[in-house]
JSON list of C-alpha atoms in Angstrom, two decimals:
[
{"chain": "A", "resi": 184, "resn": "UNK", "atom": "CA", "xyz": [-0.19, 10.90, -13.87]},
{"chain": "A", "resi": 185, "resn": "UNK", "atom": "CA", "xyz": [-2.76, 8.95, -11.88]},
{"chain": "A", "resi": 186, "resn": "UNK", "atom": "CA", "xyz": [-4.17, 10.69, -8.81]},
{"chain": "A", "resi": 187, "resn": "UNK", "atom": "CA", "xyz": [-6.36, 8.99, -6.24]},
{"chain": "A", "resi": 188, "resn": "UNK", "atom": "CA", "xyz": [-8.54, 10.94, -3.83]},
{"chain": "A", "resi": 189, "resn": "UNK", "atom": "CA", "xyz": [-10.49, 9.60, -0.89]},
{"chain": "A", "resi": 190, "resn": "UNK", "atom": "CA", "xyz": [-13.42, 11.33, 0.77]},
{"chain": "A", "resi": 191, "resn": "UNK", "atom": "CA", "xyz": [-14.01, 11.86, 3.63]},
{"chain": "A", "resi": 192, "resn": "UNK", "atom": "CA", "xyz": [-10.59, 12.12, 5.25]},
{"chain": "A", "resi": 193, "resn": "UNK", "atom": "CA", "xyz": [-12.10, 11.06, 8.57]},
{"chain": "A", "resi": 194, "resn": "UNK", "atom": "CA", "xyz": [-15.41, 9.64, 9.68]},
{"chain": "A", "resi": 195, "resn": "UNK", "atom": "CA", "xyz": [-16.82, 8.99, 13.14]},
{"chain": "A", "resi": 196, "resn": "UNK", "atom": "CA", "xyz": [-20.04, 7.02, 13.48]},
{"chain": "A", "resi": 197, "resn": "UNK", "atom": "CA", "xyz": [-21.98, 5.17, 16.18]},
{"chain": "A", "resi": 198, "resn": "UNK", "atom": "CA", "xyz": [-21.97, 1.41, 16.13]},
{"chain": "A", "resi": 199, "resn": "UNK", "atom": "CA", "xyz": [-24.54, -0.16, 13.83]},
{"chain": "A", "resi": 200, "resn": "UNK", "atom": "CA", "xyz": [-24.56, 2.51, 11.14]},
{"chain": "A", "resi": 201, "resn": "UNK", "atom": "CA", "xyz": [-24.14, 1.71, 7.48]},
{"chain": "A", "resi": 202, "resn": "UNK", "atom": "CA", "xyz": [-21.48, 3.86, 5.88]},
{"chain": "A", "resi": 203, "resn": "UNK", "atom": "CA", "xyz": [-19.89, 4.66, 2.53]},
{"chain": "A", "resi": 204, "resn": "UNK", "atom": "CA", "xyz": [-16.29, 5.53, 1.80]},
{"chain": "A", "resi": 205, "resn": "UNK", "atom": "CA", "xyz": [-15.49, 7.18, -1.51]},
{"chain": "A", "resi": 206, "resn": "UNK", "atom": "CA", "xyz": [-12.50, 6.90, -3.83]},
{"chain": "A", "resi": 207, "resn": "UNK", "atom": "CA", "xyz": [-11.96, 8.72, -7.10]},
{"chain": "A", "resi": 208, "resn": "UNK", "atom": "CA", "xyz": [-9.17, 8.39, -9.66]},
{"chain": "A", "resi": 209, "resn": "UNK", "atom": "CA", "xyz": [-8.20, 10.57, -12.60]},
{"chain": "A", "resi": 210, "resn": "UNK", "atom": "CA", "xyz": [-7.08, 8.01, -15.19]},
{"chain": "A", "resi": 211, "resn": "UNK", "atom": "CA", "xyz": [-9.64, 5.35, -16.10]},
{"chain": "A", "resi": 212, "resn": "UNK", "atom": "CA", "xyz": [-7.02, 3.08, -17.70]},
{"chain": "A", "resi": 213, "resn": "UNK", "atom": "CA", "xyz": [-6.81, 0.78, -14.72]},
{"chain": "A", "resi": 214, "resn": "UNK", "atom": "CA", "xyz": [-6.07, -2.92, -14.34]},
{"chain": "A", "resi": 215, "resn": "UNK", "atom": "CA", "xyz": [-7.79, -3.23, -10.99]},
{"chain": "A", "resi": 216, "resn": "UNK", "atom": "CA", "xyz": [-8.69, -1.33, -7.83]},
{"chain": "A", "resi": 217, "resn": "UNK", "atom": "CA", "xyz": [-8.15, -2.54, -4.29]},
{"chain": "A", "resi": 218, "resn": "UNK", "atom": "CA", "xyz": [-9.39, -1.53, -0.89]},
{"chain": "A", "resi": 219, "resn": "UNK", "atom": "CA", "xyz": [-7.04, -2.06, 2.05]},
{"chain": "A", "resi": 220, "resn": "UNK", "atom": "CA", "xyz": [-7.38, -1.73, 5.78]},
{"chain": "A", "resi": 221, "resn": "UNK", "atom": "CA", "xyz": [-4.56, -0.37, 7.94]},
{"chain": "A", "resi": 222, "resn": "UNK", "atom": "CA", "xyz": [-4.59, -0.55, 11.72]},
{"chain": "A", "resi": 223, "resn": "UNK", "atom": "CA", "xyz": [-2.44, 2.01, 13.58]},
{"chain": "A", "resi": 224, "resn": "UNK", "atom": "CA", "xyz": [1.27, 1.30, 13.15]},
{"chain": "A", "resi": 225, "resn": "UNK", "atom": "CA", "xyz": [0.60, -1.83, 11.13]},
{"chain": "A", "resi": 226, "resn": "UNK", "atom": "CA", "xyz": [0.89, -3.02, 7.56]},
{"chain": "A", "resi": 227, "resn": "UNK", "atom": "CA", "xyz": [-1.93, -3.28, 5.05]},
{"chain": "A", "resi": 228, "resn": "UNK", "atom": "CA", "xyz": [-4.58, -5.97, 4.83]},
{"chain": "A", "resi": 229, "resn": "UNK", "atom": "CA", "xyz": [-6.38, -6.43, 1.53]},
{"chain": "A", "resi": 230, "resn": "UNK", "atom": "CA", "xyz": [-10.15, -6.23, 1.83]},
{"chain": "A", "resi": 231, "resn": "UNK", "atom": "CA", "xyz": [-11.55, -6.33, -1.68]},
{"chain": "A", "resi": 232, "resn": "UNK", "atom": "CA", "xyz": [-10.18, -6.29, -5.20]},
{"chain": "A", "resi": 233, "resn": "UNK", "atom": "CA", "xyz": [-12.21, -5.31, -8.23]},
{"chain": "A", "resi": 234, "resn": "UNK", "atom": "CA", "xyz": [-10.96, -6.08, -11.71]},
{"chain": "A", "resi": 235, "resn": "UNK", "atom": "CA", "xyz": [-11.45, -3.39, -14.34]},
{"chain": "A", "resi": 236, "resn": "UNK", "atom": "CA", "xyz": [-14.14, -5.50, -16.01]},
{"chain": "A", "resi": 237, "resn": "UNK", "atom": "CA", "xyz": [-16.13, -5.93, -12.80]},
{"chain": "A", "resi": 238, "resn": "UNK", "atom": "CA", "xyz": [-18.72, -3.67, -11.22]},
{"chain": "A", "resi": 239, "resn": "UNK", "atom": "CA", "xyz": [-18.60, -4.83, -7.62]},
{"chain": "A", "resi": 240, "resn": "UNK", "atom": "CA", "xyz": [-17.21, -7.28, -5.10]},
{"chain": "A", "resi": 241, "resn": "UNK", "atom": "CA", "xyz": [-18.62, -8.40, -1.78]},
{"chain": "A", "resi": 242, "resn": "UNK", "atom": "CA", "xyz": [-17.06, -9.93, 1.31]},
{"chain": "A", "resi": 243, "resn": "UNK", "atom": "CA", "xyz": [-19.21, -10.30, 4.40]},
{"chain": "A", "resi": 244, "resn": "UNK", "atom": "CA", "xyz": [-20.39, -6.85, 5.49]},
{"chain": "A", "resi": 245, "resn": "UNK", "atom": "CA", "xyz": [-18.21, -5.14, 2.88]},
{"chain": "A", "resi": 246, "resn": "UNK", "atom": "CA", "xyz": [-19.24, -4.26, -0.65]},
{"chain": "A", "resi": 247, "resn": "UNK", "atom": "CA", "xyz": [-17.07, -2.37, -3.11]},
{"chain": "A", "resi": 248, "resn": "UNK", "atom": "CA", "xyz": [-18.30, -0.96, -6.38]},
{"chain": "A", "resi": 249, "resn": "UNK", "atom": "CA", "xyz": [-16.40, 0.35, -9.38]},
{"chain": "A", "resi": 250, "resn": "UNK", "atom": "CA", "xyz": [-17.46, 2.78, -12.08]},
{"chain": "A", "resi": 251, "resn": "UNK", "atom": "CA", "xyz": [-14.38, 2.92, -14.23]},
{"chain": "A", "resi": 252, "resn": "UNK", "atom": "CA", "xyz": [-15.75, 5.37, -16.78]},
{"chain": "A", "resi": 253, "resn": "UNK", "atom": "CA", "xyz": [-16.44, 7.98, -14.12]},
{"chain": "A", "resi": 254, "resn": "UNK", "atom": "CA", "xyz": [-13.32, 7.15, -12.12]},
{"chain": "A", "resi": 255, "resn": "UNK", "atom": "CA", "xyz": [-15.07, 6.27, -8.90]},
{"chain": "A", "resi": 256, "resn": "UNK", "atom": "CA", "xyz": [-15.27, 3.46, -6.37]},
{"chain": "A", "resi": 257, "resn": "UNK", "atom": "CA", "xyz": [-17.19, 3.17, -3.14]},
{"chain": "A", "resi": 258, "resn": "UNK", "atom": "CA", "xyz": [-16.69, 0.91, -0.16]},
{"chain": "A", "resi": 259, "resn": "UNK", "atom": "CA", "xyz": [-19.91, 0.17, 1.68]},
{"chain": "A", "resi": 260, "resn": "UNK", "atom": "CA", "xyz": [-19.70, -1.14, 5.24]},
{"chain": "A", "resi": 261, "resn": "UNK", "atom": "CA", "xyz": [-22.91, -2.53, 6.67]},
{"chain": "A", "resi": 262, "resn": "UNK", "atom": "CA", "xyz": [-23.76, -2.57, 10.37]},
{"chain": "A", "resi": 263, "resn": "UNK", "atom": "CA", "xyz": [-20.47, -1.02, 11.45]},
{"chain": "A", "resi": 264, "resn": "UNK", "atom": "CA", "xyz": [-18.71, -2.32, 14.58]},
{"chain": "A", "resi": 265, "resn": "UNK", "atom": "CA", "xyz": [-16.00, -0.82, 16.82]},
{"chain": "A", "resi": 266, "resn": "UNK", "atom": "CA", "xyz": [-13.61, -3.42, 15.38]},
{"chain": "A", "resi": 267, "resn": "UNK", "atom": "CA", "xyz": [-14.02, -1.75, 11.98]},
{"chain": "A", "resi": 268, "resn": "UNK", "atom": "CA", "xyz": [-12.12, 1.28, 13.29]},
{"chain": "A", "resi": 269, "resn": "UNK", "atom": "CA", "xyz": [-9.04, 1.69, 11.11]},
{"chain": "A", "resi": 270, "resn": "UNK", "atom": "CA", "xyz": [-7.72, 3.60, 8.12]},
{"chain": "A", "resi": 271, "resn": "UNK", "atom": "CA", "xyz": [-9.16, 2.48, 4.80]},
{"chain": "A", "resi": 272, "resn": "UNK", "atom": "CA", "xyz": [-7.01, 2.92, 1.72]},
{"chain": "A", "resi": 273, "resn": "UNK", "atom": "CA", "xyz": [-7.99, 2.77, -1.91]},
{"chain": "A", "resi": 274, "resn": "UNK", "atom": "CA", "xyz": [-5.30, 1.82, -4.45]},
{"chain": "A", "resi": 275, "resn": "UNK", "atom": "CA", "xyz": [-5.35, 1.73, -8.23]},
{"chain": "A", "resi": 276, "resn": "UNK", "atom": "CA", "xyz": [-3.17, -0.47, -10.39]},
{"chain": "A", "resi": 277, "resn": "UNK", "atom": "CA", "xyz": [-2.84, 0.99, -13.89]},
{"chain": "A", "resi": 278, "resn": "UNK", "atom": "CA", "xyz": [-3.14, -1.04, -17.06]},
{"chain": "A", "resi": 279, "resn": "UNK", "atom": "CA", "xyz": [-0.25, -1.23, -19.50]},
{"chain": "A", "resi": 280, "resn": "UNK", "atom": "CA", "xyz": [3.38, -0.67, -18.62]},
{"chain": "A", "resi": 281, "resn": "UNK", "atom": "CA", "xyz": [3.58, 0.36, -14.99]},
{"chain": "A", "resi": 282, "resn": "UNK", "atom": "CA", "xyz": [0.58, -1.70, -13.99]},
{"chain": "A", "resi": 283, "resn": "UNK", "atom": "CA", "xyz": [0.55, -5.12, -15.56]},
{"chain": "A", "resi": 284, "resn": "UNK", "atom": "CA", "xyz": [4.21, -4.78, -16.39]},
{"chain": "A", "resi": 285, "resn": "UNK", "atom": "CA", "xyz": [5.43, -3.66, -13.01]},
{"chain": "A", "resi": 286, "resn": "UNK", "atom": "CA", "xyz": [2.50, -3.93, -10.64]},
{"chain": "A", "resi": 287, "resn": "UNK", "atom": "CA", "xyz": [2.81, -0.41, -9.27]},
{"chain": "A", "resi": 288, "resn": "UNK", "atom": "CA", "xyz": [-0.02, 0.91, -7.10]},
{"chain": "A", "resi": 289, "resn": "UNK", "atom": "CA", "xyz": [-1.18, 4.48, -6.59]},
{"chain": "A", "resi": 290, "resn": "UNK", "atom": "CA", "xyz": [-2.81, 5.03, -3.21]},
{"chain": "A", "resi": 291, "resn": "UNK", "atom": "CA", "xyz": [-5.27, 7.55, -1.91]},
{"chain": "A", "resi": 292, "resn": "UNK", "atom": "CA", "xyz": [-4.56, 9.28, 1.38]},
{"chain": "A", "resi": 293, "resn": "UNK", "atom": "CA", "xyz": [-7.07, 7.14, 3.21]},
{"chain": "A", "resi": 294, "resn": "UNK", "atom": "CA", "xyz": [-10.19, 7.56, 5.31]},
{"chain": "A", "resi": 295, "resn": "UNK", "atom": "CA", "xyz": [-9.76, 7.26, 9.07]},
{"chain": "A", "resi": 296, "resn": "UNK", "atom": "CA", "xyz": [-12.84, 5.50, 10.40]},
{"chain": "A", "resi": 297, "resn": "UNK", "atom": "CA", "xyz": [-13.83, 5.51, 14.04]},
{"chain": "A", "resi": 298, "resn": "UNK", "atom": "CA", "xyz": [-16.84, 3.47, 15.14]},
{"chain": "A", "resi": 299, "resn": "UNK", "atom": "CA", "xyz": [-17.81, 4.19, 18.74]},
{"chain": "A", "resi": 300, "resn": "UNK", "atom": "CA", "xyz": [-19.94, 1.91, 20.91]},
{"chain": "B", "resi": 35, "resn": "UNK", "atom": "CA", "xyz": [0.77, -17.80, 0.21]},
{"chain": "B", "resi": 36, "resn": "UNK", "atom": "CA", "xyz": [3.69, -15.48, 0.69]},
{"chain": "B", "resi": 37, "resn": "UNK", "atom": "CA", "xyz": [4.87, -13.95, 3.96]},
{"chain": "B", "resi": 38, "resn": "UNK", "atom": "CA", "xyz": [6.99, -10.82, 4.35]},
{"chain": "B", "resi": 39, "resn": "UNK", "atom": "CA", "xyz": [9.38, -10.32, 7.25]},
{"chain": "B", "resi": 40, "resn": "UNK", "atom": "CA", "xyz": [10.35, -6.73, 7.77]},
{"chain": "B", "resi": 41, "resn": "UNK", "atom": "CA", "xyz": [12.62, -5.34, 10.49]},
{"chain": "B", "resi": 42, "resn": "UNK", "atom": "CA", "xyz": [13.17, -3.49, 12.64]},
{"chain": "B", "resi": 43, "resn": "UNK", "atom": "CA", "xyz": [9.66, -2.44, 13.65]},
{"chain": "B", "resi": 44, "resn": "UNK", "atom": "CA", "xyz": [10.82, 0.86, 15.11]},
{"chain": "B", "resi": 45, "resn": "UNK", "atom": "CA", "xyz": [13.98, 2.85, 14.57]},
{"chain": "B", "resi": 46, "resn": "UNK", "atom": "CA", "xyz": [15.21, 6.19, 15.86]},
{"chain": "B", "resi": 47, "resn": "UNK", "atom": "CA", "xyz": [18.27, 7.51, 14.09]},
{"chain": "B", "resi": 48, "resn": "UNK", "atom": "CA", "xyz": [20.19, 10.81, 14.22]},
{"chain": "B", "resi": 49, "resn": "UNK", "atom": "CA", "xyz": [20.47, 13.04, 11.20]},
{"chain": "B", "resi": 50, "resn": "UNK", "atom": "CA", "xyz": [23.46, 12.07, 9.09]},
{"chain": "B", "resi": 51, "resn": "UNK", "atom": "CA", "xyz": [23.56, 8.45, 10.22]},
{"chain": "B", "resi": 52, "resn": "UNK", "atom": "CA", "xyz": [23.27, 5.52, 7.79]},
{"chain": "B", "resi": 53, "resn": "UNK", "atom": "CA", "xyz": [20.18, 3.38, 7.34]},
{"chain": "B", "resi": 54, "resn": "UNK", "atom": "CA", "xyz": [19.51, -0.21, 6.39]},
{"chain": "B", "resi": 55, "resn": "UNK", "atom": "CA", "xyz": [16.01, -1.70, 6.40]},
{"chain": "B", "resi": 56, "resn": "UNK", "atom": "CA", "xyz": [15.59, -5.28, 5.36]},
{"chain": "B", "resi": 57, "resn": "UNK", "atom": "CA", "xyz": [12.67, -7.18, 3.90]},
{"chain": "B", "resi": 58, "resn": "UNK", "atom": "CA", "xyz": [12.62, -10.90, 3.19]},
{"chain": "B", "resi": 59, "resn": "UNK", "atom": "CA", "xyz": [9.92, -12.92, 1.50]},
{"chain": "B", "resi": 60, "resn": "UNK", "atom": "CA", "xyz": [8.84, -16.50, 2.07]},
{"chain": "B", "resi": 61, "resn": "UNK", "atom": "CA", "xyz": [6.51, -18.69, 0.07]},
{"chain": "B", "resi": 62, "resn": "UNK", "atom": "CA", "xyz": [7.24, -17.59, -3.46]},
{"chain": "B", "resi": 63, "resn": "UNK", "atom": "CA", "xyz": [10.08, -17.30, -5.94]},
{"chain": "B", "resi": 64, "resn": "UNK", "atom": "CA", "xyz": [11.06, -14.39, -8.19]},
{"chain": "B", "resi": 65, "resn": "UNK", "atom": "CA", "xyz": [8.46, -12.02, -6.77]},
{"chain": "B", "resi": 66, "resn": "UNK", "atom": "CA", "xyz": [8.06, -8.37, -7.63]},
{"chain": "B", "resi": 67, "resn": "UNK", "atom": "CA", "xyz": [9.10, -6.32, -4.61]},
{"chain": "B", "resi": 68, "resn": "UNK", "atom": "CA", "xyz": [8.24, -2.77, -3.62]},
{"chain": "B", "resi": 69, "resn": "UNK", "atom": "CA", "xyz": [9.23, -0.19, -1.00]},
{"chain": "B", "resi": 70, "resn": "UNK", "atom": "CA", "xyz": [6.56, 2.33, -0.01]},
{"chain": "B", "resi": 71, "resn": "UNK", "atom": "CA", "xyz": [6.78, 5.23, 2.42]},
{"chain": "B", "resi": 72, "resn": "UNK", "atom": "CA", "xyz": [3.91, 6.70, 4.37]},
{"chain": "B", "resi": 73, "resn": "UNK", "atom": "CA", "xyz": [4.60, 10.15, 5.74]},
{"chain": "B", "resi": 74, "resn": "UNK", "atom": "CA", "xyz": [2.47, 11.48, 8.58]},
{"chain": "B", "resi": 75, "resn": "UNK", "atom": "CA", "xyz": [-1.02, 12.34, 7.34]},
{"chain": "B", "resi": 76, "resn": "UNK", "atom": "CA", "xyz": [-0.28, 11.27, 3.80]},
{"chain": "B", "resi": 77, "resn": "UNK", "atom": "CA", "xyz": [-0.87, 8.27, 1.60]},
{"chain": "B", "resi": 78, "resn": "UNK", "atom": "CA", "xyz": [1.62, 5.63, 0.57]},
{"chain": "B", "resi": 79, "resn": "UNK", "atom": "CA", "xyz": [4.21, 6.72, -1.94]},
{"chain": "B", "resi": 80, "resn": "UNK", "atom": "CA", "xyz": [6.07, 4.16, -4.04]},
{"chain": "B", "resi": 81, "resn": "UNK", "atom": "CA", "xyz": [9.84, 4.60, -3.63]},
{"chain": "B", "resi": 82, "resn": "UNK", "atom": "CA", "xyz": [11.39, 1.63, -5.42]},
{"chain": "B", "resi": 83, "resn": "UNK", "atom": "CA", "xyz": [10.37, -1.54, -7.16]},
{"chain": "B", "resi": 84, "resn": "UNK", "atom": "CA", "xyz": [12.25, -4.60, -8.32]},
{"chain": "B", "resi": 85, "resn": "UNK", "atom": "CA", "xyz": [11.29, -7.26, -10.84]},
{"chain": "B", "resi": 86, "resn": "UNK", "atom": "CA", "xyz": [14.38, -9.40, -10.24]},
{"chain": "B", "resi": 87, "resn": "UNK", "atom": "CA", "xyz": [17.78, -9.76, -8.59]},
{"chain": "B", "resi": 88, "resn": "UNK", "atom": "CA", "xyz": [19.86, -6.65, -9.08]},
{"chain": "B", "resi": 89, "resn": "UNK", "atom": "CA", "xyz": [17.04, -4.86, -10.93]},
{"chain": "B", "resi": 90, "resn": "UNK", "atom": "CA", "xyz": [15.94, -1.70, -9.13]},
{"chain": "B", "resi": 91, "resn": "UNK", "atom": "CA", "xyz": [13.76, 1.11, -10.40]},
{"chain": "B", "resi": 92, "resn": "UNK", "atom": "CA", "xyz": [13.35, 4.37, -8.52]},
{"chain": "B", "resi": 93, "resn": "UNK", "atom": "CA", "xyz": [10.09, 6.26, -8.59]},
{"chain": "B", "resi": 94, "resn": "UNK", "atom": "CA", "xyz": [11.10, 9.51, -6.92]},
{"chain": "B", "resi": 95, "resn": "UNK", "atom": "CA", "xyz": [14.41, 11.32, -6.52]},
{"chain": "B", "resi": 96, "resn": "UNK", "atom": "CA", "xyz": [15.51, 11.08, -2.94]},
{"chain": "B", "resi": 97, "resn": "UNK", "atom": "CA", "xyz": [18.16, 10.40, -0.37]},
{"chain": "B", "resi": 98, "resn": "UNK", "atom": "CA", "xyz": [17.49, 6.67, -0.33]},
{"chain": "B", "resi": 99, "resn": "UNK", "atom": "CA", "xyz": [18.60, 3.69, -2.40]},
{"chain": "B", "resi": 100, "resn": "UNK", "atom": "CA", "xyz": [17.47, 0.10, -2.70]},
{"chain": "B", "resi": 101, "resn": "UNK", "atom": "CA", "xyz": [19.16, -3.19, -3.50]},
{"chain": "B", "resi": 102, "resn": "UNK", "atom": "CA", "xyz": [18.08, -6.73, -4.15]},
{"chain": "B", "resi": 103, "resn": "UNK", "atom": "CA", "xyz": [21.08, -8.99, -3.54]},
{"chain": "B", "resi": 104, "resn": "UNK", "atom": "CA", "xyz": [19.00, -12.18, -3.44]},
{"chain": "B", "resi": 105, "resn": "UNK", "atom": "CA", "xyz": [15.73, -13.26, -5.01]},
{"chain": "B", "resi": 106, "resn": "UNK", "atom": "CA", "xyz": [13.70, -12.79, -1.85]},
{"chain": "B", "resi": 107, "resn": "UNK", "atom": "CA", "xyz": [15.65, -10.03, -0.12]},
{"chain": "B", "resi": 108, "resn": "UNK", "atom": "CA", "xyz": [15.01, -6.33, -0.61]},
{"chain": "B", "resi": 109, "resn": "UNK", "atom": "CA", "xyz": [17.03, -3.70, 1.24]},
{"chain": "B", "resi": 110, "resn": "UNK", "atom": "CA", "xyz": [16.39, 0.02, 1.66]},
{"chain": "B", "resi": 111, "resn": "UNK", "atom": "CA", "xyz": [19.44, 2.12, 2.51]},
{"chain": "B", "resi": 112, "resn": "UNK", "atom": "CA", "xyz": [20.73, 5.59, 3.04]},
{"chain": "B", "resi": 113, "resn": "UNK", "atom": "CA", "xyz": [24.28, 6.83, 3.58]},
{"chain": "B", "resi": 114, "resn": "UNK", "atom": "CA", "xyz": [23.17, 9.94, 5.50]},
{"chain": "B", "resi": 115, "resn": "UNK", "atom": "CA", "xyz": [19.65, 10.33, 6.84]},
{"chain": "B", "resi": 116, "resn": "UNK", "atom": "CA", "xyz": [17.72, 13.59, 6.62]},
{"chain": "B", "resi": 117, "resn": "UNK", "atom": "CA", "xyz": [14.88, 14.72, 8.87]},
{"chain": "B", "resi": 118, "resn": "UNK", "atom": "CA", "xyz": [12.56, 14.40, 5.87]},
{"chain": "B", "resi": 119, "resn": "UNK", "atom": "CA", "xyz": [13.30, 10.66, 5.70]},
{"chain": "B", "resi": 120, "resn": "UNK", "atom": "CA", "xyz": [11.12, 10.09, 8.76]},
{"chain": "B", "resi": 121, "resn": "UNK", "atom": "CA", "xyz": [8.05, 8.00, 8.06]},
{"chain": "B", "resi": 122, "resn": "UNK", "atom": "CA", "xyz": [6.54, 4.56, 7.99]},
{"chain": "B", "resi": 123, "resn": "UNK", "atom": "CA", "xyz": [8.22, 2.25, 5.48]},
{"chain": "B", "resi": 124, "resn": "UNK", "atom": "CA", "xyz": [6.41, -0.72, 4.04]},
{"chain": "B", "resi": 125, "resn": "UNK", "atom": "CA", "xyz": [7.74, -3.55, 1.93]},
{"chain": "B", "resi": 126, "resn": "UNK", "atom": "CA", "xyz": [5.30, -5.26, -0.43]},
{"chain": "B", "resi": 127, "resn": "UNK", "atom": "CA", "xyz": [5.38, -8.33, -2.61]},
{"chain": "B", "resi": 128, "resn": "UNK", "atom": "CA", "xyz": [3.47, -9.37, -5.71]},
{"chain": "B", "resi": 129, "resn": "UNK", "atom": "CA", "xyz": [3.89, -13.03, -6.59]},
{"chain": "B", "resi": 130, "resn": "UNK", "atom": "CA", "xyz": [3.86, -12.31, -10.33]},
{"chain": "B", "resi": 131, "resn": "UNK", "atom": "CA", "xyz": [2.35, -9.75, -12.64]},
{"chain": "B", "resi": 132, "resn": "UNK", "atom": "CA", "xyz": [-0.59, -11.96, -13.52]},
{"chain": "B", "resi": 133, "resn": "UNK", "atom": "CA", "xyz": [-1.62, -12.24, -9.89]},
{"chain": "B", "resi": 134, "resn": "UNK", "atom": "CA", "xyz": [-3.64, -9.68, -7.99]},
{"chain": "B", "resi": 135, "resn": "UNK", "atom": "CA", "xyz": [-2.85, -10.24, -4.35]},
{"chain": "B", "resi": 136, "resn": "UNK", "atom": "CA", "xyz": [-0.24, -8.03, -2.77]},
{"chain": "B", "resi": 137, "resn": "UNK", "atom": "CA", "xyz": [1.31, -8.97, 0.55]},
{"chain": "B", "resi": 138, "resn": "UNK", "atom": "CA", "xyz": [2.56, -6.18, 2.77]},
{"chain": "B", "resi": 139, "resn": "UNK", "atom": "CA", "xyz": [5.06, -6.36, 5.59]},
{"chain": "B", "resi": 140, "resn": "UNK", "atom": "CA", "xyz": [4.28, -5.01, 9.04]},
{"chain": "B", "resi": 141, "resn": "UNK", "atom": "CA", "xyz": [6.32, -1.87, 8.44]},
{"chain": "B", "resi": 142, "resn": "UNK", "atom": "CA", "xyz": [9.17, 0.07, 10.04]},
{"chain": "B", "resi": 143, "resn": "UNK", "atom": "CA", "xyz": [8.53, 3.34, 11.83]},
{"chain": "B", "resi": 144, "resn": "UNK", "atom": "CA", "xyz": [11.62, 5.50, 11.23]},
{"chain": "B", "resi": 145, "resn": "UNK", "atom": "CA", "xyz": [12.13, 8.68, 13.19]},
{"chain": "B", "resi": 146, "resn": "UNK", "atom": "CA", "xyz": [15.11, 10.82, 12.28]},
{"chain": "B", "resi": 147, "resn": "UNK", "atom": "CA", "xyz": [16.12, 13.19, 15.08]}
]
């Protein structure tokens, strides 16, 4: 059974800092890995998606890397801003039946990020 | 791109009362649909998924059920709510299994009292 762990559980940083959020997963048979953002009481917004054959993806100040063999992904946020404050969720879609067949995601518990001015 | 409408946004229900949460999808046909629950301080847990009308698969044993009476309608129900059913419920859509982009609804905050 796939398990996804995110470290740290919470992070508080001053504005302008570069930061790294970590995600690890136990089963390397993945189809892709996604990073989502969740604002309090809201749904999820997709930030970055990395296919199993890719090593990293970038969007603006965000960069996500994937090391499938070691079961790890990192989300790097450059020059953090107060507007980046949110919960960041990592989700893995498995390969084979359950993943490509049914599209089921396994989520980590998230990292609560607070960026203060 | 697809859009998910999910309602109500907030719901407070007494223990033992019934539940019906509805999710409708626009902008795509025959999507894969999912119900997730997020309990306080915990990650999202997949409850049900559906690959077509009338086709429901349950991921965890529980007090809830799901139905898909129409292609773009997904309903989460309970006959008698328990305190442990409290949480944040999210509906999600995947256009097809070859696509990557999930769309999530805005969620329903359910408090059972």
